[in-house]
Amino acid sequence: HLLLGYTDVISTVEFNQTGDLLATGDKGGRVVIFQRETEVESGEYNVYSTFQSHEPDFDYLKSLEIEEKINKIRWLPQQNAAHFLLSTNDKTIKLWKVSERDKRPEGYNLKDEEGRIKDISTVTSLRVPVLKPTDLMVEVRPRRIFANGHTYHVNSISVNSDGETYLSADDLRVNMWHLDITDRSFNIVDIKPANMEDLTEVITAAEFHPQHCHLFVYSSSKGTLRLCDMRESALCDKHSKIFEEPEDPGNRSFFSEIISSVSDVKFSHSGRYLLTRDYLTVKVWDLNMEKGPVETYQVHEYLRSKLCSLYENDCIFDKFECVWNSTDSVIMTGAYNSFFRMFDRETGRGVTLEAWRESSKPRAVLRTRRVYTGGRRRRGDVGVDSLDFTKKILHMAWHPAENIIAIAATNNLYIFQDRVNAENL
C-alpha cells in the first residue's frame, strides 16, 4: 500500500500496458511516473520520474486563460527500451519519451573532459570513445506537440490498436491524428450545428476499440453511445450503432438529463462490452444488443433524494470514471466520502471500500463500508447526511494483469494490492 500526497489535485491515473509503470497527472500540469520494484515481493511502486507537462497559456483570440491541468494520459505500446506517453490539457496534446541512461561516453577527440571544444591544432592522435557506467538517469523529453486541433476543451485521448494513430475528443468534435504528423489532424466526428442555439448534446468521452482499428465509440451528455466504423465513411457523423436506454416517464424530473449524462466509457479487454458511468449508475452494454444495457449497477442510489442540494453545490456535474479488471469480471468506480465501489459481474454483488490514510499502512486491509439509509444501523455505518462531498474519488486505474488498483482521492494517491482473487470481492 502506498500513499503519496500531492500539492495539486490529481486529475488522471493510467497504468502502462505491462503495469510496471503508473502515470498520474495533476491540476498543476505535472506528471509523476511510478515504477514497480521487481525485487520487492510486495511489488511496491516508487517514484520513477517527475516532469512538468503543461504550463498555463493564454488564448489571445478568445481572451481566455488555458489551464495547465492534465486532463488525460495515455501510454503507447512499448516498441523498444524507451516508453512513450501522450498527455493533454484543454487544448494541447504532447508526446513524451521516457528513457533510461546508465552509461556515458568518455574520450572525445574534439572535447575535453569538461565538454569544452578543444583547439584542433592540439589534437595529435585519434581516440575511440568508450562508454563508462554512471548513475542511472531517467530522461523525459517532448517528442511531438499536437496543437491547434481543438476549439473546445479536450476530454479524451485514445491510442489506436494500429499503434500509429490516436483520437482526441472535445465537446463537439472527434479528431484523428497520426503520431508522426503534428500540423494537421483528420476530423472524424463533428456534431456542431449550423446554429449553436440548436445544440442539444455534447461529446463527453471517446475511445478506440482494443482490437479493431476501424471502430471507436463516443458518449454524449444525453446518455447515448454511438459506435462508429471508419470503413463506412470518412466523416462518421452517421453512426453504425447507437446504444441508449429509454427513459421511464414516471421517474422524469428536472435532473433527469443531468444525471443521465455519460461521464466515462471503456471497452472491455475482450472488446465485446462497453462500460459506462453516469451520475448514479454504472452500466455494461453488449455490442450486439443496442436496445439497452445488459447489466446496471447502482453506485449511490441513496443520493437520488439529495439531487437538489447536489445541484446547488455543483457536485451533480462531477465526472466519475469507471474501469474493468484484467479479466472483465469485476468493475470499479468512485463515489463520495473517499468511497469507491466494486461490482462482481458473476454474482451482481457490490462492495463499498474506503481509501483513507490508515489504509496506507503496510499490509493494512481495506475497510468495507456501508451507507446508512434506514432500517437497522450497524456499527461503522455512515449516514447519508454526514457524507463528505469534498472527498470524491473521480479517477482510478486497474493493473492490466493483476489485482492492483490505483485510486486518486483528491490530492492523495493510493495503490492497493489484492492478495485474494478478485472473484471473492
Coordinates of C-alpha atoms in Angstrom, one line a residue:
H1 CA 0.0 0.0 0.0
L2 CA 1.4 3.3 -1.0
L3 CA 0.2 6.8 -0.2
L4 CA 1.5 9.9 -1.9
G5 CA 0.5 13.4 -1.0
Y6 CA 0.3 15.9 -3.9
T7 CA 0.3 19.6 -3.8
D8 CA -2.3 19.7 -6.5
V9 CA -5.5 17.7 -7.1
I10 CA -4.8 14.5 -9.2
S11 CA -6.7 14.7 -12.5
T12 CA -5.8 11.4 -14.2
V13 CA -4.3 8.0 -13.4
E14 CA -3.0 5.5 -16.0
F15 CA -1.1 2.1 -15.9
N16 CA 1.0 1.3 -19.0
Q17 CA 0.3 -1.9 -21.0
T18 CA 2.6 -4.1 -18.8
G19 CA 1.6 -2.5 -15.5
D20 CA 5.2 -1.9 -14.4
L21 CA 4.7 1.9 -14.8
L22 CA 1.9 4.1 -13.5
A23 CA 1.5 7.8 -14.5
T24 CA -0.6 10.4 -12.8
G25 CA -1.3 14.0 -13.9
D26 CA -2.5 16.8 -11.7
K27 CA -4.1 20.2 -11.9
G28 CA -0.7 21.9 -11.8
G29 CA 0.3 20.3 -15.1
R30 CA 2.8 17.9 -13.5
V31 CA 3.2 14.3 -14.5
V32 CA 4.5 11.8 -11.9
I33 CA 5.6 8.3 -13.1
F34 CA 5.9 5.4 -10.7
Q35 CA 7.8 2.2 -11.3
R36 CA 7.1 -1.1 -9.8
E37 CA 10.0 -2.5 -7.8
T38 CA 10.5 -6.0 -9.1
E39 CA 12.9 -7.1 -6.4
V40 CA 10.4 -6.4 -3.6
E41 CA 8.0 -9.2 -3.1
S42 CA 5.1 -6.8 -2.4
G43 CA 5.6 -5.1 -5.8
E44 CA 5.7 -1.6 -4.4
Y45 CA 5.6 1.4 -6.7
N46 CA 8.2 4.1 -6.2
V47 CA 8.6 7.5 -7.9
Y48 CA 10.5 6.9 -11.2
S49 CA 10.3 10.4 -12.7
T50 CA 8.5 13.7 -12.4
F51 CA 8.2 16.4 -15.1
Q52 CA 6.2 19.5 -16.0
S53 CA 4.0 18.5 -18.9
H54 CA 2.0 21.7 -19.5
E55 CA 2.3 25.4 -18.5
P56 CA -0.5 27.9 -18.1
D57 CA -1.3 29.5 -21.5
F58 CA -3.5 32.3 -22.9
D59 CA -5.8 32.3 -25.9
Y60 CA -5.4 35.8 -27.3
L61 CA -8.2 35.4 -29.9
K62 CA -10.8 34.5 -27.2
S63 CA -9.1 36.2 -24.3
L64 CA -9.3 33.0 -22.3
E65 CA -6.8 31.5 -19.9
I66 CA -5.8 27.9 -20.7
E67 CA -5.2 25.9 -17.6
E68 CA -2.2 23.6 -17.2
K69 CA -4.3 20.9 -15.7
I70 CA -3.6 17.4 -17.3
N71 CA -7.0 16.0 -18.5
K72 CA -5.8 12.6 -19.7
I73 CA -2.6 10.5 -20.0
R74 CA -2.4 7.5 -22.4
W75 CA 0.6 5.2 -22.8
L76 CA 1.7 4.0 -26.2
P77 CA 2.5 0.3 -26.7
Q78 CA 6.2 -0.2 -25.9
Q79 CA 8.3 -0.8 -29.1
N80 CA 11.8 -0.6 -27.6
A81 CA 13.6 0.1 -24.3
A82 CA 12.0 3.6 -24.2
H83 CA 8.5 4.4 -23.1
F84 CA 6.2 6.9 -24.8
L85 CA 3.1 8.6 -23.4
L86 CA 0.5 11.2 -24.5
S87 CA -0.7 13.9 -22.2
T88 CA -3.2 16.6 -22.8
N89 CA -4.6 19.7 -21.1
D90 CA -7.7 21.5 -22.5
K91 CA -6.0 22.4 -25.8
T92 CA -2.6 20.9 -26.5
I93 CA -1.6 17.2 -26.7
K94 CA 2.1 16.3 -26.2
L95 CA 4.0 13.1 -26.9
W96 CA 6.8 12.4 -24.3
K97 CA 9.7 9.9 -24.5
V98 CA 10.8 8.4 -21.2
S99 CA 14.2 6.7 -21.3
E100 CA 17.0 5.5 -19.0
R101 CA 20.7 6.2 -19.3
D102 CA 23.3 4.4 -17.1
K103 CA 26.3 4.9 -19.3
R104 CA 28.1 7.9 -20.7
P105 CA 30.7 8.3 -23.5
E106 CA 34.2 9.4 -22.5
G107 CA 37.3 10.0 -24.6
Y108 CA 36.1 12.5 -27.1
N109 CA 38.6 13.7 -29.7
L110 CA 37.4 17.3 -30.0
K111 CA 36.1 17.9 -26.5
D112 CA 37.9 17.9 -23.1
E113 CA 36.6 16.2 -20.0
E114 CA 34.5 19.2 -19.1
G115 CA 32.9 19.3 -22.5
R116 CA 34.7 22.3 -23.9
I117 CA 35.7 22.3 -27.6
K118 CA 39.5 21.7 -28.0
D119 CA 41.7 23.6 -30.3
I120 CA 42.0 21.4 -33.4
S121 CA 45.7 22.1 -33.7
T122 CA 46.3 20.4 -30.3
V123 CA 44.7 17.2 -31.4
T124 CA 47.6 14.9 -32.4
S125 CA 46.1 11.5 -32.2
L126 CA 42.7 9.8 -32.6
R127 CA 40.9 8.2 -29.6
V128 CA 38.0 5.8 -29.7
P129 CA 35.3 7.0 -27.3
V130 CA 34.2 4.4 -24.7
L131 CA 31.0 4.0 -22.7
K132 CA 31.6 4.2 -18.9
P133 CA 29.0 3.2 -16.3
T134 CA 27.4 6.1 -14.5
D135 CA 24.5 6.7 -12.1
L136 CA 21.1 5.8 -13.6
M137 CA 19.3 8.8 -15.1
V138 CA 15.7 8.9 -16.3
E139 CA 15.3 11.4 -19.2
V140 CA 11.9 12.7 -20.2
R141 CA 11.8 14.6 -23.5
P142 CA 9.0 16.1 -25.6
R143 CA 9.0 14.4 -29.0
R144 CA 5.8 15.9 -30.6
I145 CA 3.4 18.7 -29.8
F146 CA -0.1 18.4 -31.3
A147 CA -1.6 21.9 -31.1
N148 CA -4.5 23.9 -32.7
G149 CA -6.7 20.8 -33.3
H150 CA -9.5 21.7 -30.9
T151 CA -11.7 24.8 -30.4
Y152 CA -13.3 23.3 -27.2
H153 CA -11.8 21.5 -24.2
V154 CA -10.2 18.1 -24.9
N155 CA -11.9 15.5 -22.7
S156 CA -10.5 12.3 -24.2
I157 CA -7.5 10.8 -26.0
S158 CA -7.3 7.1 -27.1
V159 CA -4.4 5.3 -28.8
N160 CA -5.5 3.1 -31.7
S161 CA -4.6 -0.6 -31.8
D162 CA -2.6 0.0 -35.0
G163 CA 0.0 1.8 -32.9
E164 CA 0.2 4.7 -35.5
T165 CA -2.8 6.9 -34.8
Y166 CA -4.8 8.2 -31.9
L167 CA -8.1 10.1 -31.4
S168 CA -8.8 13.2 -29.4
A169 CA -12.3 14.4 -28.5
D170 CA -13.7 17.7 -27.3
D171 CA -17.3 18.8 -26.7
L172 CA -18.3 18.8 -30.4
R173 CA -15.6 17.1 -32.4
V174 CA -13.5 14.0 -32.6
N175 CA -10.2 14.2 -34.4
M176 CA -7.8 11.5 -35.5
W177 CA -4.0 12.2 -35.5
H178 CA -1.0 10.3 -36.9
L179 CA 1.7 10.1 -34.2
D180 CA 4.3 11.4 -36.7
I181 CA 2.3 14.3 -38.0
T182 CA 1.7 17.3 -35.8
D183 CA 0.5 20.1 -38.1
R184 CA -2.8 18.5 -39.1
S185 CA -5.5 16.1 -37.9
F186 CA -8.5 14.5 -39.6
N187 CA -11.9 15.4 -38.3
I188 CA -13.9 12.1 -38.0
V189 CA -16.9 13.4 -36.0
D190 CA -18.5 16.8 -36.0
I191 CA -21.8 17.4 -34.1
K192 CA -21.6 21.2 -34.2
P193 CA -24.9 22.5 -35.5
A194 CA -25.1 25.4 -38.0
N195 CA -26.8 27.4 -35.3
M196 CA -25.4 26.9 -31.8
E197 CA -28.9 27.6 -30.4
D198 CA -29.9 24.2 -31.8
L199 CA -27.2 22.4 -29.8
T200 CA -28.8 19.6 -27.7
E201 CA -25.9 17.5 -26.6
V202 CA -22.1 17.4 -26.3
I203 CA -19.5 14.7 -26.5
T204 CA -18.3 13.5 -23.1
A205 CA -15.8 10.7 -23.9
A206 CA -14.4 8.7 -26.8
E207 CA -12.3 5.5 -27.1
F208 CA -10.9 3.2 -29.8
H209 CA -11.8 -0.5 -29.9
P210 CA -9.0 -2.5 -28.3
Q211 CA -8.6 -4.9 -31.3
H212 CA -10.3 -3.3 -34.4
C213 CA -8.6 -0.2 -35.5
H214 CA -11.6 1.0 -37.5
L215 CA -14.0 1.0 -34.6
F216 CA -14.5 3.7 -31.9
V217 CA -17.2 4.8 -29.6
Y218 CA -18.2 8.2 -28.2
S219 CA -20.6 9.1 -25.5
S220 CA -22.8 12.1 -25.1
S221 CA -24.4 14.3 -22.4
K222 CA -27.8 12.7 -23.3
G223 CA -26.7 9.3 -22.1
T224 CA -26.3 7.8 -25.6
L225 CA -23.3 5.8 -27.0
R226 CA -22.5 5.8 -30.7
L227 CA -20.3 3.1 -32.2
C228 CA -18.7 4.3 -35.4
D229 CA -17.0 2.4 -38.2
M230 CA -14.4 4.4 -40.2
R231 CA -14.7 1.9 -43.1
E232 CA -18.2 3.2 -43.8
S233 CA -17.4 6.8 -44.4
A234 CA -14.6 9.4 -43.8
L235 CA -16.8 11.5 -41.6
C236 CA -18.5 9.4 -39.0
D237 CA -21.5 11.7 -38.3
K238 CA -23.7 8.7 -39.1
H239 CA -23.0 6.0 -36.5
S240 CA -23.1 2.3 -37.1
K241 CA -24.9 1.6 -33.9
I242 CA -26.5 3.6 -31.2
F243 CA -26.9 2.4 -27.6
E244 CA -29.4 4.2 -25.4
E245 CA -31.8 3.2 -22.6
P246 CA -35.4 4.5 -22.9
E247 CA -36.3 6.8 -20.0
D248 CA -39.0 5.8 -17.6
P249 CA -41.5 8.7 -17.9
G250 CA -42.5 8.1 -14.2
N251 CA -39.1 8.9 -13.0
R252 CA -38.6 12.0 -15.1
S253 CA -37.5 15.1 -13.2
F254 CA -35.6 18.4 -13.6
F255 CA -32.4 16.5 -13.0
S256 CA -33.0 13.6 -15.4
E257 CA -30.9 14.8 -18.2
I258 CA -28.0 15.9 -16.0
I259 CA -27.7 12.5 -14.2
S260 CA -28.1 10.5 -17.4
S261 CA -25.0 12.2 -18.9
V262 CA -22.3 9.6 -19.5
S263 CA -19.0 10.8 -17.9
D264 CA -16.8 7.8 -19.0
V265 CA -16.9 5.0 -21.5
K266 CA -14.5 2.0 -21.6
F267 CA -14.3 -1.0 -23.9
S268 CA -13.8 -4.3 -22.1
H269 CA -10.4 -6.0 -22.7
S270 CA -12.2 -8.6 -24.9
G271 CA -13.8 -5.8 -27.0
R272 CA -17.3 -7.3 -26.7
Y273 CA -18.7 -5.0 -24.0
L274 CA -18.8 -1.3 -23.1
L275 CA -18.7 0.0 -19.6
T276 CA -20.3 3.4 -18.9
R277 CA -20.7 5.6 -15.9
D278 CA -23.4 8.2 -15.4
Y279 CA -24.1 10.1 -12.1
L280 CA -25.9 7.3 -10.2
T281 CA -25.0 4.1 -12.0
V282 CA -22.5 2.0 -14.0
K283 CA -23.8 0.0 -16.9
V284 CA -22.5 -2.8 -19.1
W285 CA -23.5 -2.9 -22.7
D286 CA -23.2 -5.7 -25.2
L287 CA -22.0 -4.5 -28.7
N288 CA -24.6 -6.9 -30.2
M289 CA -27.5 -5.5 -28.2
E290 CA -28.4 -1.9 -28.8
K291 CA -31.8 -1.8 -27.1
G292 CA -30.4 -1.4 -23.6
P293 CA -27.6 -2.3 -21.1
V294 CA -27.2 -6.0 -20.1
E295 CA -26.2 -5.0 -16.6
T296 CA -26.9 -2.0 -14.4
Y297 CA -25.3 -1.4 -11.0
Q298 CA -26.4 1.3 -8.5
V299 CA -23.4 3.2 -7.3
H300 CA -25.1 5.5 -4.8
E301 CA -28.8 5.4 -5.3
Y302 CA -29.2 6.9 -1.9
L303 CA -28.2 10.3 -3.4
R304 CA -31.3 10.4 -5.6
S305 CA -33.2 12.2 -2.8
K306 CA -30.3 14.7 -2.5
L307 CA -30.1 15.8 -6.1
C308 CA -31.4 19.3 -5.3
S309 CA -28.6 20.1 -2.8
L310 CA -26.0 18.3 -5.1
Y311 CA -27.1 20.6 -7.9
E312 CA -26.7 23.7 -5.7
N313 CA -23.1 22.8 -4.8
D314 CA -22.3 21.6 -8.4
C315 CA -21.5 18.1 -7.3
I316 CA -24.1 16.8 -9.7
F317 CA -21.7 17.7 -12.5
D318 CA -18.8 15.6 -11.2
K319 CA -17.4 13.3 -13.8
F320 CA -16.6 9.8 -12.3
E321 CA -14.5 7.3 -14.2
C322 CA -15.0 3.5 -14.4
V323 CA -12.6 0.7 -15.1
W324 CA -12.5 -3.1 -15.8
N325 CA -10.3 -5.6 -14.1
S326 CA -7.9 -7.7 -16.3
T327 CA -10.5 -10.5 -16.9
D328 CA -13.5 -8.2 -17.3
S329 CA -15.2 -10.0 -14.3
V330 CA -15.1 -7.0 -11.9
I331 CA -15.8 -3.3 -12.5
M332 CA -14.8 -0.4 -10.3
T333 CA -15.9 3.2 -10.0
G334 CA -15.7 6.1 -7.5
A335 CA -18.1 7.8 -5.1
Y336 CA -18.0 10.4 -2.3
N337 CA -16.6 10.3 1.2
S338 CA -13.4 8.7 -0.2
F339 CA -15.5 5.6 -1.1
F340 CA -15.2 3.6 -4.2
R341 CA -17.3 0.7 -5.4
M342 CA -16.5 -2.7 -6.9
F343 CA -19.1 -5.0 -8.6
D344 CA -18.7 -8.7 -9.3
R345 CA -20.4 -9.3 -12.6
E346 CA -21.0 -13.0 -12.0
T347 CA -22.8 -12.6 -8.7
G348 CA -24.0 -9.0 -9.2
R349 CA -22.8 -8.2 -5.7
G350 CA -21.2 -4.9 -4.9
V351 CA -18.9 -3.8 -2.1
T352 CA -18.1 -0.3 -0.9
L353 CA -14.4 0.3 0.1
E354 CA -12.8 3.3 1.6
A355 CA -9.5 4.9 0.7
W356 CA -8.3 6.6 3.8
R357 CA -4.9 7.3 5.4
E358 CA -5.0 4.3 7.8
S359 CA -5.3 2.1 4.7
S360 CA -1.8 3.1 3.5
K361 CA -0.1 1.3 6.4
P362 CA 1.8 -1.8 5.2
R363 CA -0.4 -4.9 4.9
A364 CA -3.5 -2.9 6.2
V365 CA -6.7 -4.4 4.9
L366 CA -9.2 -2.2 3.0
R367 CA -12.2 -1.5 5.1
T368 CA -15.7 -2.3 3.7
R369 CA -18.2 0.5 4.4
R370 CA -21.9 0.9 4.3
V371 CA -24.0 4.0 3.9
Y372 CA -26.9 4.0 6.3
T373 CA -30.2 4.8 4.6
G374 CA -32.7 3.3 7.0
G375 CA -33.6 0.1 8.9
R376 CA -31.1 -1.3 11.4
R377 CA -28.0 0.7 11.8
R378 CA -24.8 -1.2 12.2
R379 CA -21.6 -0.1 13.8
G380 CA -19.4 1.9 11.4
D381 CA -22.2 2.8 9.1
V382 CA -22.1 6.3 7.6
G383 CA -25.3 8.3 7.4
V384 CA -26.3 9.9 4.1
D385 CA -26.4 13.3 5.7
S386 CA -22.9 13.0 7.1
L387 CA -21.2 12.1 3.7
D388 CA -18.3 14.4 2.8
F389 CA -18.8 15.6 -0.8
T390 CA -15.4 17.3 -0.9
K391 CA -13.7 13.9 -0.7
K392 CA -14.5 12.4 -4.1
I393 CA -12.9 9.6 -6.0
L394 CA -13.1 10.5 -9.6
H395 CA -10.0 8.9 -11.1
M396 CA -8.7 5.4 -10.9
A397 CA -6.9 2.6 -12.8
W398 CA -6.6 -1.1 -12.7
H399 CA -3.4 -3.1 -13.4
P400 CA -3.7 -4.8 -16.8
A401 CA -2.9 -8.2 -15.5
E402 CA -3.1 -8.3 -11.7
N403 CA -5.4 -7.2 -8.9
I404 CA -3.6 -3.9 -8.2
I405 CA -5.6 -0.7 -8.2
A406 CA -4.6 2.9 -8.1
I407 CA -7.0 5.3 -6.5
A408 CA -6.8 9.1 -6.8
A409 CA -8.5 10.6 -3.7
T410 CA -8.4 14.4 -4.3
N411 CA -4.6 15.0 -3.8
N412 CA -3.7 11.6 -2.4
L413 CA -2.7 8.6 -4.5
Y414 CA -3.4 5.1 -3.0
I415 CA -2.2 1.9 -4.5
F416 CA -3.8 -1.3 -3.2
Q417 CA -2.7 -4.9 -4.0
D418 CA -5.3 -7.6 -3.5
R419 CA -3.9 -10.9 -2.0
V420 CA -7.3 -12.6 -2.7
N421 CA -8.8 -13.5 -6.0
A422 CA -10.9 -10.7 -7.5
E423 CA -13.9 -13.1 -7.7
N424 CA -14.0 -13.2 -3.9
L425 CA -14.7 -9.4 -3.6

